[in-house]
mmCIF file of C-alpha atoms and ligand atoms in Angstrom:
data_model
loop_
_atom_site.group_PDB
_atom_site.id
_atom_site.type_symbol
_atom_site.label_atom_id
_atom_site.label_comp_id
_atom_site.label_asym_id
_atom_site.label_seq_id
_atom_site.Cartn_x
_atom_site.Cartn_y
_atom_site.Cartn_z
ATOM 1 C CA UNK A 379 65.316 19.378 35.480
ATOM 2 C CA UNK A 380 64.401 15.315 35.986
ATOM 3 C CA UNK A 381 60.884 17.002 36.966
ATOM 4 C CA UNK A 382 60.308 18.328 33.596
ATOM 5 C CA UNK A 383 61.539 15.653 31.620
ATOM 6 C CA UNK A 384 58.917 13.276 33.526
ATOM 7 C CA UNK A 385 56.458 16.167 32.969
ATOM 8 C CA UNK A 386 56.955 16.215 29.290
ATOM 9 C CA UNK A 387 57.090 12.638 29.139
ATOM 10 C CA UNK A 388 53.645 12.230 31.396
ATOM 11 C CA UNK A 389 52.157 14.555 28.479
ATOM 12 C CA UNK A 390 53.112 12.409 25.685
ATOM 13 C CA UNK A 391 51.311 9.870 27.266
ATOM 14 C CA UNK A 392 48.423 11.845 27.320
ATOM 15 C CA UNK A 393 48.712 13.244 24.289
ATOM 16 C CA UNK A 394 48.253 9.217 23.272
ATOM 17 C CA UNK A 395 45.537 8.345 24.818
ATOM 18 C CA UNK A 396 43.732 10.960 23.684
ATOM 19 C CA UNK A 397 44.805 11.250 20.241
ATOM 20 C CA UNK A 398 41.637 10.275 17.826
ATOM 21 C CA UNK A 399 42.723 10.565 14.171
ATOM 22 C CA UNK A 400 39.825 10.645 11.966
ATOM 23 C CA UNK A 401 40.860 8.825 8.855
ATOM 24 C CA UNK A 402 44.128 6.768 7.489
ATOM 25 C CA UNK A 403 46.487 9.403 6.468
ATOM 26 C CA UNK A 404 46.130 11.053 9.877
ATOM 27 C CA UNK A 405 46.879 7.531 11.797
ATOM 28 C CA UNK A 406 50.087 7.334 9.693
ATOM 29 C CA UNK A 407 51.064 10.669 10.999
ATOM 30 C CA UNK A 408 50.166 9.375 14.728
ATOM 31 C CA UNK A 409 52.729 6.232 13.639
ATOM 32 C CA UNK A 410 55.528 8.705 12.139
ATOM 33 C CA UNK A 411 54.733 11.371 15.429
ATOM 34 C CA UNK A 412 54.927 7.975 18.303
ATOM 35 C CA UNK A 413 56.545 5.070 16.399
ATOM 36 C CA UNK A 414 58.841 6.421 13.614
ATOM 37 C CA UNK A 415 62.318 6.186 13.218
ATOM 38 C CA UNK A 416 62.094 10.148 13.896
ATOM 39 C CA UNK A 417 59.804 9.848 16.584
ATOM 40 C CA UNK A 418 59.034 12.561 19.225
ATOM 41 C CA UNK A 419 60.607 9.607 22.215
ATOM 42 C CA UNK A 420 63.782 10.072 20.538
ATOM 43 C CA UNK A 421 65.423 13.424 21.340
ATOM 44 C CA UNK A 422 64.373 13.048 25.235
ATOM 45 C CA UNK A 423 66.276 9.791 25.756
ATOM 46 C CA UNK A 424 69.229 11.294 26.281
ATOM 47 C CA UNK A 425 67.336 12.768 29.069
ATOM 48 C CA UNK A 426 68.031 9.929 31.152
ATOM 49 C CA UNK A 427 71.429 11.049 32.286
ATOM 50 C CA UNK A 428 70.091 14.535 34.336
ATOM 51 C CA UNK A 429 68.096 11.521 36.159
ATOM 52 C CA UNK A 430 69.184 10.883 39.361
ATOM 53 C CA UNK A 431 70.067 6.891 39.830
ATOM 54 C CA UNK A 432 67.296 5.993 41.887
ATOM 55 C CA UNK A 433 64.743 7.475 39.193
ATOM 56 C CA UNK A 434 65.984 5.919 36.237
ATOM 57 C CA UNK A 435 64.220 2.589 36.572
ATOM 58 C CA UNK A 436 61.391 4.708 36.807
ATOM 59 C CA UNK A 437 62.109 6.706 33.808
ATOM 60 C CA UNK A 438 63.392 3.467 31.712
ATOM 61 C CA UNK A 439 59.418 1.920 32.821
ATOM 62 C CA UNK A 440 58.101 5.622 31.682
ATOM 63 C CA UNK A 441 59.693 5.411 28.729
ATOM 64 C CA UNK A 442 58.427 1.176 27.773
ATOM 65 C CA UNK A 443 54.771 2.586 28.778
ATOM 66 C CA UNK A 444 55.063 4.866 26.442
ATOM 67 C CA UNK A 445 56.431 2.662 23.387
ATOM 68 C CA UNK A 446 53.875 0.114 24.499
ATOM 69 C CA UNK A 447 50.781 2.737 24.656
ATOM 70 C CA UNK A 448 51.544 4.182 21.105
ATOM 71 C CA UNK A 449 52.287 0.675 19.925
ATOM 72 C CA UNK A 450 48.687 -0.890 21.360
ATOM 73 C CA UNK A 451 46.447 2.530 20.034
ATOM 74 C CA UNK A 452 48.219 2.343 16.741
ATOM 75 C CA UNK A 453 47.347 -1.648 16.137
ATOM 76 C CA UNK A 454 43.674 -0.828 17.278
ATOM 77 C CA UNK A 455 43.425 2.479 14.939
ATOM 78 C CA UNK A 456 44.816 0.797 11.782
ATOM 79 C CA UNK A 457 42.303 -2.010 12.773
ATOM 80 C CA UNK A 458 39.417 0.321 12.965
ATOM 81 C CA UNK A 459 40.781 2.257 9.865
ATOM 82 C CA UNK A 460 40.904 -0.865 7.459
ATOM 83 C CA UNK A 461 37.314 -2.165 8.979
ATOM 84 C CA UNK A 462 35.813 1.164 8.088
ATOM 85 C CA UNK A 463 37.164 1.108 4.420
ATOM 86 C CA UNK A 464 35.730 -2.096 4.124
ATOM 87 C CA UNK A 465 32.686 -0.663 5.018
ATOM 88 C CA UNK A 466 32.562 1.988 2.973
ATOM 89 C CA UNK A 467 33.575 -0.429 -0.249
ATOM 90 C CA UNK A 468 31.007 -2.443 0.715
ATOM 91 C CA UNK A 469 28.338 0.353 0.391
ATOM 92 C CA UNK A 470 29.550 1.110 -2.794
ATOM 93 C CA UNK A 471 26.678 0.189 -5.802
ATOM 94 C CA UNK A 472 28.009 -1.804 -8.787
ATOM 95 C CA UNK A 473 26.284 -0.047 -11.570
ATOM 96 C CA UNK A 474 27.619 -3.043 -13.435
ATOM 97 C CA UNK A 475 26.054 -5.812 -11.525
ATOM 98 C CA UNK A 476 23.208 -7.313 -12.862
ATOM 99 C CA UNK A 477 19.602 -6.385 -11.962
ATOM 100 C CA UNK A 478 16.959 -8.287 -10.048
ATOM 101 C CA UNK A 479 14.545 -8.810 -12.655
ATOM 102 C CA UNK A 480 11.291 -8.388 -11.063
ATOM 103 C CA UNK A 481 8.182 -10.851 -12.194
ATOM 104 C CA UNK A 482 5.933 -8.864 -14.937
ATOM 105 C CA UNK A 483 2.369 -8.473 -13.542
ATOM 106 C CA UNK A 484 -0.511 -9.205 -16.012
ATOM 107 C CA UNK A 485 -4.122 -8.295 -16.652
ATOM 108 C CA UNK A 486 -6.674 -9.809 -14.813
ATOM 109 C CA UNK A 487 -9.106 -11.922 -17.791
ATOM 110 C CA UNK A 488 -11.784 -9.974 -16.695
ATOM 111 C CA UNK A 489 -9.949 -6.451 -17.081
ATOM 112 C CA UNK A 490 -8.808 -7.683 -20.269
ATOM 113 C CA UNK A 491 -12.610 -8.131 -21.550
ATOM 114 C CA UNK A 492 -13.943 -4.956 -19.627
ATOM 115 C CA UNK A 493 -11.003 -3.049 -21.209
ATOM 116 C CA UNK A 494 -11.577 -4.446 -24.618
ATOM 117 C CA UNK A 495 -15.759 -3.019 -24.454
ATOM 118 C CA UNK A 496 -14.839 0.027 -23.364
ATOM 119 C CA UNK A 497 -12.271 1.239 -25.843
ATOM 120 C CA UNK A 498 -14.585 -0.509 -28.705
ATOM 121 C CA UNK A 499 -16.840 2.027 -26.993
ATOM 122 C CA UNK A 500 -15.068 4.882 -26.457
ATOM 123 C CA UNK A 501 -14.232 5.046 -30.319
ATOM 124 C CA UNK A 502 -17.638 5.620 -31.336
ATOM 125 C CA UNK A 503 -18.029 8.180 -28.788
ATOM 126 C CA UNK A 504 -19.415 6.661 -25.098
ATOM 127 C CA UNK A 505 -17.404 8.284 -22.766
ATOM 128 C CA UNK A 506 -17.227 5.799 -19.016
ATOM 129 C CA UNK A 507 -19.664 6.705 -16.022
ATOM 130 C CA UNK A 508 -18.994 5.036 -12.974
ATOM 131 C CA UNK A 509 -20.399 4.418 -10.216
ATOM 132 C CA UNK A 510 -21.231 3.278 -6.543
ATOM 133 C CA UNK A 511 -21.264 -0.470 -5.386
ATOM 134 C CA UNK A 512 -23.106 0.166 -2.304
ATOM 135 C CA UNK A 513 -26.688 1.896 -3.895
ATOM 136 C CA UNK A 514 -30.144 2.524 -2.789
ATOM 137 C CA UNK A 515 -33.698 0.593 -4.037
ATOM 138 C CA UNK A 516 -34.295 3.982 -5.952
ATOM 139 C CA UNK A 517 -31.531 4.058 -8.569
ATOM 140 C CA UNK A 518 -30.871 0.483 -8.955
ATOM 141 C CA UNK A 519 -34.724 -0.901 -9.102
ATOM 142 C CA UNK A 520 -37.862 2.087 -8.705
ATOM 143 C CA UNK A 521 -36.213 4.547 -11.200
ATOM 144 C CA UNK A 522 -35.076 1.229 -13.399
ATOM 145 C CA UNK A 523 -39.414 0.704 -13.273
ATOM 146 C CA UNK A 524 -39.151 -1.709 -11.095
ATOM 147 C CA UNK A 525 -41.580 -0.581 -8.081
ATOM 148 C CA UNK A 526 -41.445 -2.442 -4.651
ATOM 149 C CA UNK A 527 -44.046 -5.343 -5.656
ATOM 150 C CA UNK A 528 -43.278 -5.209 -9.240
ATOM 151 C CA UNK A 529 -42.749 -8.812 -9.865
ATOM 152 C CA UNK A 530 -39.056 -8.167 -11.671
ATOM 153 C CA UNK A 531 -37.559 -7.393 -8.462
ATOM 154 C CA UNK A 532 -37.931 -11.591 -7.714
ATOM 155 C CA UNK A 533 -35.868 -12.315 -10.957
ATOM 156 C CA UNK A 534 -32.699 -10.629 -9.286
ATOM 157 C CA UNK A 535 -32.125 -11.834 -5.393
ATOM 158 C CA UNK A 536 -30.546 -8.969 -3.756
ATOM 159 C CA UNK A 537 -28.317 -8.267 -0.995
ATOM 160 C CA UNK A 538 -29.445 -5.818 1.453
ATOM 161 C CA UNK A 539 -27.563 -4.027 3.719
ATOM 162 C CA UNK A 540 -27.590 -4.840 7.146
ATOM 163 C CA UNK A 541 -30.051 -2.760 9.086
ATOM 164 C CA UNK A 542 -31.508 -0.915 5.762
ATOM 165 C CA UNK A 543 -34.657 -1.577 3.946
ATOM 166 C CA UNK A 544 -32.803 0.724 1.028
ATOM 167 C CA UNK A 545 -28.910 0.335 0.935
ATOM 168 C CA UNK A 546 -28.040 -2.542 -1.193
ATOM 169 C CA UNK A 547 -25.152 -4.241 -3.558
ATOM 170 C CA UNK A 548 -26.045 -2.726 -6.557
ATOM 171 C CA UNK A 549 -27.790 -5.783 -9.073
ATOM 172 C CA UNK A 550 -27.143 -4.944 -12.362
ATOM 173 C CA UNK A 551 -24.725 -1.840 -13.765
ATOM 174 C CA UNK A 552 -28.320 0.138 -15.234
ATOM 175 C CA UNK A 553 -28.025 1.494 -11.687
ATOM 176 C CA UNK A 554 -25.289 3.976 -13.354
ATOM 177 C CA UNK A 555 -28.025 4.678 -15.912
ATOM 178 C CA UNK A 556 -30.519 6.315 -13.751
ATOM 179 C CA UNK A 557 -27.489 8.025 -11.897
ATOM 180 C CA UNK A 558 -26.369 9.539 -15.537
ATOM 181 C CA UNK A 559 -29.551 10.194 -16.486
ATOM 182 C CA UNK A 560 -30.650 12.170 -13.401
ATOM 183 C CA UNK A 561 -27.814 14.520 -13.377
ATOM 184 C CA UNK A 562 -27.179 14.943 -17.152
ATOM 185 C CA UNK A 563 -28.950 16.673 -20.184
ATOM 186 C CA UNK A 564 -29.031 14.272 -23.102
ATOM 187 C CA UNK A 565 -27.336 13.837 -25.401
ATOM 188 C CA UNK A 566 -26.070 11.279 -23.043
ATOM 189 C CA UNK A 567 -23.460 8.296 -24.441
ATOM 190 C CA UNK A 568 -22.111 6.646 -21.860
ATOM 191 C CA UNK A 569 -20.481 3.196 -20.662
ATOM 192 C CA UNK A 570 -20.341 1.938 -16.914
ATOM 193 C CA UNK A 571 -18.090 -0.908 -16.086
ATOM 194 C CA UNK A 572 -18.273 -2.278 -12.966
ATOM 195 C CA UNK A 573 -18.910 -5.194 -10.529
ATOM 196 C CA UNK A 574 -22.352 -6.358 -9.299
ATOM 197 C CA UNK A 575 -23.858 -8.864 -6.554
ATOM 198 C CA UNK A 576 -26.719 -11.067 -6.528
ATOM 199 C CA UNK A 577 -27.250 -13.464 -3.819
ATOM 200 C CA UNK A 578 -26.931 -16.615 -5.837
ATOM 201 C CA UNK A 579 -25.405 -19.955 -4.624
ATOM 202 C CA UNK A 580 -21.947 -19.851 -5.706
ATOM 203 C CA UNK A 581 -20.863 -22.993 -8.065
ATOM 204 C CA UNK A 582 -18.933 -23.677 -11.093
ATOM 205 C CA UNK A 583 -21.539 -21.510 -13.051
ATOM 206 C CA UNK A 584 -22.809 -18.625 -10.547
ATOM 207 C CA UNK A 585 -20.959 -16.459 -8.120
ATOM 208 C CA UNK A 586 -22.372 -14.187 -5.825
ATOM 209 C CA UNK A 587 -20.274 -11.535 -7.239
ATOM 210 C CA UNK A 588 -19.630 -10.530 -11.008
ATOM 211 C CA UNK A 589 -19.040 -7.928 -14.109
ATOM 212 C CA UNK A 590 -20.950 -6.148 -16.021
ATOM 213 C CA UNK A 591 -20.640 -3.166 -18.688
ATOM 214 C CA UNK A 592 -23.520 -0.930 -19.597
ATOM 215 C CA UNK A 593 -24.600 1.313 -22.309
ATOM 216 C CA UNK A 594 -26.594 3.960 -22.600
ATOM 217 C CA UNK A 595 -27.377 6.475 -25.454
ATOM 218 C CA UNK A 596 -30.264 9.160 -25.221
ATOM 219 C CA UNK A 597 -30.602 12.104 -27.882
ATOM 220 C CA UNK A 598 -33.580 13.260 -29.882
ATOM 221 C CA UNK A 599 -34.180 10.383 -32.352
ATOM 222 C CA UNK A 600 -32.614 7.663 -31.325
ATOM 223 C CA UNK A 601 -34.334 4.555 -33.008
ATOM 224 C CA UNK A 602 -33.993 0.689 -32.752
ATOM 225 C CA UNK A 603 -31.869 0.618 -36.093
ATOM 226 C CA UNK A 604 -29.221 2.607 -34.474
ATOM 227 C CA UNK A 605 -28.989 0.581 -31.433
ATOM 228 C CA UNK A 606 -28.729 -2.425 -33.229
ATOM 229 C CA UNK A 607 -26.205 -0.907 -35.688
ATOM 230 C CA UNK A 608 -24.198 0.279 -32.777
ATOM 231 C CA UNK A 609 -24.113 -3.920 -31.122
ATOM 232 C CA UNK A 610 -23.411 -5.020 -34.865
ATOM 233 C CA UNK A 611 -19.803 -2.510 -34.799
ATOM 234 C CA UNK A 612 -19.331 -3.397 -31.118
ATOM 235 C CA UNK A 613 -19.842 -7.304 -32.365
ATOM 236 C CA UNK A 614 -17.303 -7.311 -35.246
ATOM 237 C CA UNK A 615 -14.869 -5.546 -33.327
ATOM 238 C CA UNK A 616 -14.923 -7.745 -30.520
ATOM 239 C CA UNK A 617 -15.026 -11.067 -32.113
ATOM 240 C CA UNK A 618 -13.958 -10.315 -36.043
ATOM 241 C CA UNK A 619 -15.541 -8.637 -38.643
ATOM 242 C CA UNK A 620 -17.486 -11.744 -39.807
ATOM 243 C CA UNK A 621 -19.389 -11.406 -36.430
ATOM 244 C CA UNK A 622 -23.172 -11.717 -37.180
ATOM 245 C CA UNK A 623 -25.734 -10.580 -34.670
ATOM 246 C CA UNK A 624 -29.514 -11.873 -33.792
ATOM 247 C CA UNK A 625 -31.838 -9.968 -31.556
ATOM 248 C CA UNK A 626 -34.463 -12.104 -29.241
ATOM 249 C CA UNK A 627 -37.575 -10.683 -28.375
ATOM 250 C CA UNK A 628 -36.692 -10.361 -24.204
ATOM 251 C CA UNK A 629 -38.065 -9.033 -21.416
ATOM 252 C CA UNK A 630 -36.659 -5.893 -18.834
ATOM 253 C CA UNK A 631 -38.485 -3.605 -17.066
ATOM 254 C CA UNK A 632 -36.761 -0.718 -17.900
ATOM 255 C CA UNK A 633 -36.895 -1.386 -21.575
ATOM 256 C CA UNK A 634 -39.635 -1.392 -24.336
ATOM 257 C CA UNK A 635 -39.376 -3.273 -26.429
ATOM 258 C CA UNK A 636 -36.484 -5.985 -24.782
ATOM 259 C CA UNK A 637 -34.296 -7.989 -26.691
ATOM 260 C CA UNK A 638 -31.505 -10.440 -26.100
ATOM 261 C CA UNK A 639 -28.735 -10.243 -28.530
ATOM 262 C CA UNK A 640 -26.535 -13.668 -30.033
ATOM 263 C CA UNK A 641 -23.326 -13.096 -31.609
ATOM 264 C CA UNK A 642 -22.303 -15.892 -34.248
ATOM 265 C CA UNK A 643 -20.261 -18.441 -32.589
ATOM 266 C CA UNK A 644 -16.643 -17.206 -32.002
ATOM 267 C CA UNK A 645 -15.089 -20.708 -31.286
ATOM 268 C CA UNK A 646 -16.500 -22.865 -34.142
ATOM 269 C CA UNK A 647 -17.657 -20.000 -36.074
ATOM 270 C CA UNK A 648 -20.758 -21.890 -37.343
ATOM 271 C CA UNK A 649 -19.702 -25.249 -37.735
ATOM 272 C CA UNK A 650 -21.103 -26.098 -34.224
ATOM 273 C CA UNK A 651 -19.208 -26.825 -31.409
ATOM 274 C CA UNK A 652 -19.965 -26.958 -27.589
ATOM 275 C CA UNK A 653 -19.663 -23.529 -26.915
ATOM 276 C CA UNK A 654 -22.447 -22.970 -28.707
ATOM 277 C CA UNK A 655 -24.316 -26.101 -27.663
ATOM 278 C CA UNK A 656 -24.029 -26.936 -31.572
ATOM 279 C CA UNK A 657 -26.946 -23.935 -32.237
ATOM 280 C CA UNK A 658 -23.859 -21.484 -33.776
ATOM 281 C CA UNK A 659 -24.812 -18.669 -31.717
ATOM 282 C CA UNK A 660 -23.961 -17.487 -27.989
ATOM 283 C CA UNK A 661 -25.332 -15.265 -26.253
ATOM 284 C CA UNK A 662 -23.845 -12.046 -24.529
ATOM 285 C CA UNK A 663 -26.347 -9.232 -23.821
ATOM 286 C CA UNK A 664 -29.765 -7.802 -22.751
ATOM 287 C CA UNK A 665 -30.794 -4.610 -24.500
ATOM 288 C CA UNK A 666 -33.949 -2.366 -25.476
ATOM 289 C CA UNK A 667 -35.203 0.852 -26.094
ATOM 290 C CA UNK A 668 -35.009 2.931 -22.670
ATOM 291 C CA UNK A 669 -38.480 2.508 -21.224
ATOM 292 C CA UNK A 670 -40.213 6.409 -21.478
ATOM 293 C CA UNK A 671 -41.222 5.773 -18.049
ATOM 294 C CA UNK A 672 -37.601 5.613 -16.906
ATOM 295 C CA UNK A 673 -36.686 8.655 -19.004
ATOM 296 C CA UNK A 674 -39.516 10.226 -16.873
ATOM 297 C CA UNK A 675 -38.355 8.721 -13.579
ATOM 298 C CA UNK A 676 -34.675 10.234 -14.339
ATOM 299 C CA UNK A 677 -36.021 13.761 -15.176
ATOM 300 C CA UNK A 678 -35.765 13.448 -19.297
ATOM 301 C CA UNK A 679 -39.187 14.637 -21.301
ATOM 302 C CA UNK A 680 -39.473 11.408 -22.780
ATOM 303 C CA UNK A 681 -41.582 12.711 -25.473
ATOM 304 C CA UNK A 682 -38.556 14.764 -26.975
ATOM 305 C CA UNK A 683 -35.977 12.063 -26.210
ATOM 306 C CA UNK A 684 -35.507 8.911 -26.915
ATOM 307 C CA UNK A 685 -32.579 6.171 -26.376
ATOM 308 C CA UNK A 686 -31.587 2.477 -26.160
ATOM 309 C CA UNK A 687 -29.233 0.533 -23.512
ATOM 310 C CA UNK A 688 -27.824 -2.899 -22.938
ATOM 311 C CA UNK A 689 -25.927 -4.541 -20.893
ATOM 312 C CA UNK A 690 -24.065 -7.491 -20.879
ATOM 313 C CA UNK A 691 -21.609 -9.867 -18.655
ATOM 314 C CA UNK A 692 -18.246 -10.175 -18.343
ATOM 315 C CA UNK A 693 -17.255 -12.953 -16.787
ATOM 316 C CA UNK A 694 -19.350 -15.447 -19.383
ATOM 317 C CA UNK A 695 -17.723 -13.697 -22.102
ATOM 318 C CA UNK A 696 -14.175 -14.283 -20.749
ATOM 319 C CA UNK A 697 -15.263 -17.797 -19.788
ATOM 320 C CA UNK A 698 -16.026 -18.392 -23.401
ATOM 321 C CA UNK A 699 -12.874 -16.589 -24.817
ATOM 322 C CA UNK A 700 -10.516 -18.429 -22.581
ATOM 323 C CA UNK A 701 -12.682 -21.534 -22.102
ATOM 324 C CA UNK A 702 -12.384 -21.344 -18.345
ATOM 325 C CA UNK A 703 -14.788 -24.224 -17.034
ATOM 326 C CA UNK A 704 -15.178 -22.561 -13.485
ATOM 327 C CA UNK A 705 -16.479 -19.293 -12.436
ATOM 328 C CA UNK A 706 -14.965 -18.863 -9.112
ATOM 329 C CA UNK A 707 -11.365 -19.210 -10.541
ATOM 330 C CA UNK A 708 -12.379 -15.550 -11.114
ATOM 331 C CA UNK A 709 -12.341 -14.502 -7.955
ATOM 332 C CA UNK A 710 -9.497 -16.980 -6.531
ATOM 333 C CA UNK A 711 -6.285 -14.639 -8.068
ATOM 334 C CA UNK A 712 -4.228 -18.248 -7.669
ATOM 335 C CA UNK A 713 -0.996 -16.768 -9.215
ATOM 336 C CA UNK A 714 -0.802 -20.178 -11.346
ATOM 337 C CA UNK A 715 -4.498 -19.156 -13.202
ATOM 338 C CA UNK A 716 -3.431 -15.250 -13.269
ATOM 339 C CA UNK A 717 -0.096 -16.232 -15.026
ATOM 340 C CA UNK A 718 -1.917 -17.605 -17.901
ATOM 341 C CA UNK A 719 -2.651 -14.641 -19.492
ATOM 342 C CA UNK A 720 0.564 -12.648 -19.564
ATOM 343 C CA UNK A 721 0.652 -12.724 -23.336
ATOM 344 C CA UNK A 722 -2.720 -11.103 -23.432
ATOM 345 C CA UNK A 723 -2.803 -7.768 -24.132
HETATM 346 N N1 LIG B 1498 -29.595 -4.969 -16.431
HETATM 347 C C1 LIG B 1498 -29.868 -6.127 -17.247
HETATM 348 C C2 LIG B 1498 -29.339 -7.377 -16.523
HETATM 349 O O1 LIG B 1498 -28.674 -7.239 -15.546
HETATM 350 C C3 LIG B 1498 -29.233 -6.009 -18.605
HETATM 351 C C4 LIG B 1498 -29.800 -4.887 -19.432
HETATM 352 C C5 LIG B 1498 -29.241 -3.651 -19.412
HETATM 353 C C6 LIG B 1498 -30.880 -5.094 -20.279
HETATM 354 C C7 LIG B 1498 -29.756 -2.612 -20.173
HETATM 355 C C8 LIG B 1498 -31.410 -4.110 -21.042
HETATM 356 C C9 LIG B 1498 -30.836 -2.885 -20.988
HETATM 357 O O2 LIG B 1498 -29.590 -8.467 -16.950
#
């Protein structure tokens, strides 16, 4: 009989150790089953008196073990219980907390120029073309009429790539012309944004890398008054309708006849001023009629079509605009420069 009380009382024990309730309510029945005033020790108490003398010490230190056992894994349970609801309050997201406002990027100056051309552009029709950096002597100078030992090719130093005599960094965005041109059937009214090198000594003035946007229209008929109609809209949208334009008689390869084209001073708007080196006009792009030869070149019958082109810089016209006295803060992204033009656009 004393056997199977220590039996059943050996069992408990075990049935303590082993016990792993999972969450709170089930360590509150493991204190109510162990520890409670009902507790499962209780009834086998009495049991102490079918214990012969010699084993009741034994039984009274079973029965402490016991107490103590329950006692300990209860204190370490309701531990690890109240840790874990920490825990899980912890992980819990305040949707009413405030954010973490994040900073609010801006436009580069010279995407908000290039930007501002091309939507001018695209409302009169040019759709954008685009095209590679890396280009061969073909596309950006022999199909532009500008053969190997033509002496045009000195007015534009060019970077070569390594080991080529005909890979280089594109020189001027008319590269995208003879690409367009080669591929499409006119009518063709396109604009090409896009960066260019020229191995130039990089200073306050010149980098060796910069922006340009191109234009090109062919279709039958396309005459010199609608090219310079199409700069005049493209002028008075971009710097105010009061925008007048002047044409120079220039000089390209790829176009006959060349002109340079002056917009009326935006800054001072004709009283003078040193944007304009007190003459009241500045200058932002090369243009022309497209040069037959370079229709032929591209595949067009230059006797049916026609067209004009120009191109012009970005990076003087945003230096202008913003009256940025150094080129290369361009190409620097400083945060403190970029920052500065938030509020545009
Ligand atoms: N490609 C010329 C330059 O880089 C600009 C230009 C483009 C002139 C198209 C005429 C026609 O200076």
């Amino acid at each position: 009989m004393a056997a199977e009380i220590f039996d059943r009382l050996q069992q408990i024990l075990d049935e303590i150790k082993t016990a792993s309730p999972r969450n709170a309510a089930e360590v509150e029945q493991f204190r109510i089953k162990y520890l409670g005033s009902k507790n499962i020790l209780k009834p086998l108490m009495g049991g102490i008196r079918e214990v012969a003398n010699e084993q009741k010490r034994e039984f009274g230190q079973l029965i402490n073990t016991l107490k103590k056992t329950a006692e300990e894994k209860f204190q370490s349970l309701k531990t690890a219980a109240e840790q874990a609801a920490e825990q899980a309050d912890a992980q819990q997201i305040d949707l009413t907390a405030p954010g973490h406002p994040r900073p609010l990027g801006s436009r580069h100056p010279i995407s908000i120029i290039m930007k501002q051309i091309v939507d001018i552009f695209a409302r009169i029709g040019f759709t954008v073309a685009e095209d590679r950096e890396i280009e061969d002597d073909w596309h950006n100078f022999t199909a532009m009429n500008t053969p190997e030992d033509h002496p045009a090719r000195d007015m534009q130093d060019t970077f070569y790539l390594k080991d080529s005599t005909h890979l280089l960094l594109r020189t001027h965005t008319s590269s995208v012309q003879s690409r367009v041109m080669k591929n499409t059937t006119p009518p063709i009214r396109i604009i090409a944004p896009g960066r260019v090198y020229r191995n130039e000594t990089i200073s306050a003035r010149a980098h060796c890398q910069f922006h340009q946007v191109e234009g090109l229209y062919v279709d039958e008929n396309v005459s010199f008054a609608d090219m310079k109609q199409t700069l005049l809209y493209f002028a008075q949208e971009m710097y105010g309708p009061d925008t007048k334009i002047r044409l120079r008689p220039s000089y390209f390869p790829f176009t006959e006849p060349s002109a340079e084209m002056d917009v009326s001073c935006f800054i001072c708007r004709g009283d003078g001023c040193n944007v304009c080196k007190y003459t009241t006009w500045v200058e932002i792009l090369g243009c022309g009629m497209v040069d037959p030869q370079v229709l032929e070149n591209c595949g067009i019958d230059s006797e049916r079509y026609s067209g004009f082109a120009f191109g012009m810089g970005i990076e003087r016209q945003a230096m202008l605009r913003y009256r940025i006295n150094d080129i290369r803060l361009l190409f620097e992204n400083d945060v403190r420069f970029l920052r500065q033009f938030t509020s545009a656009l």
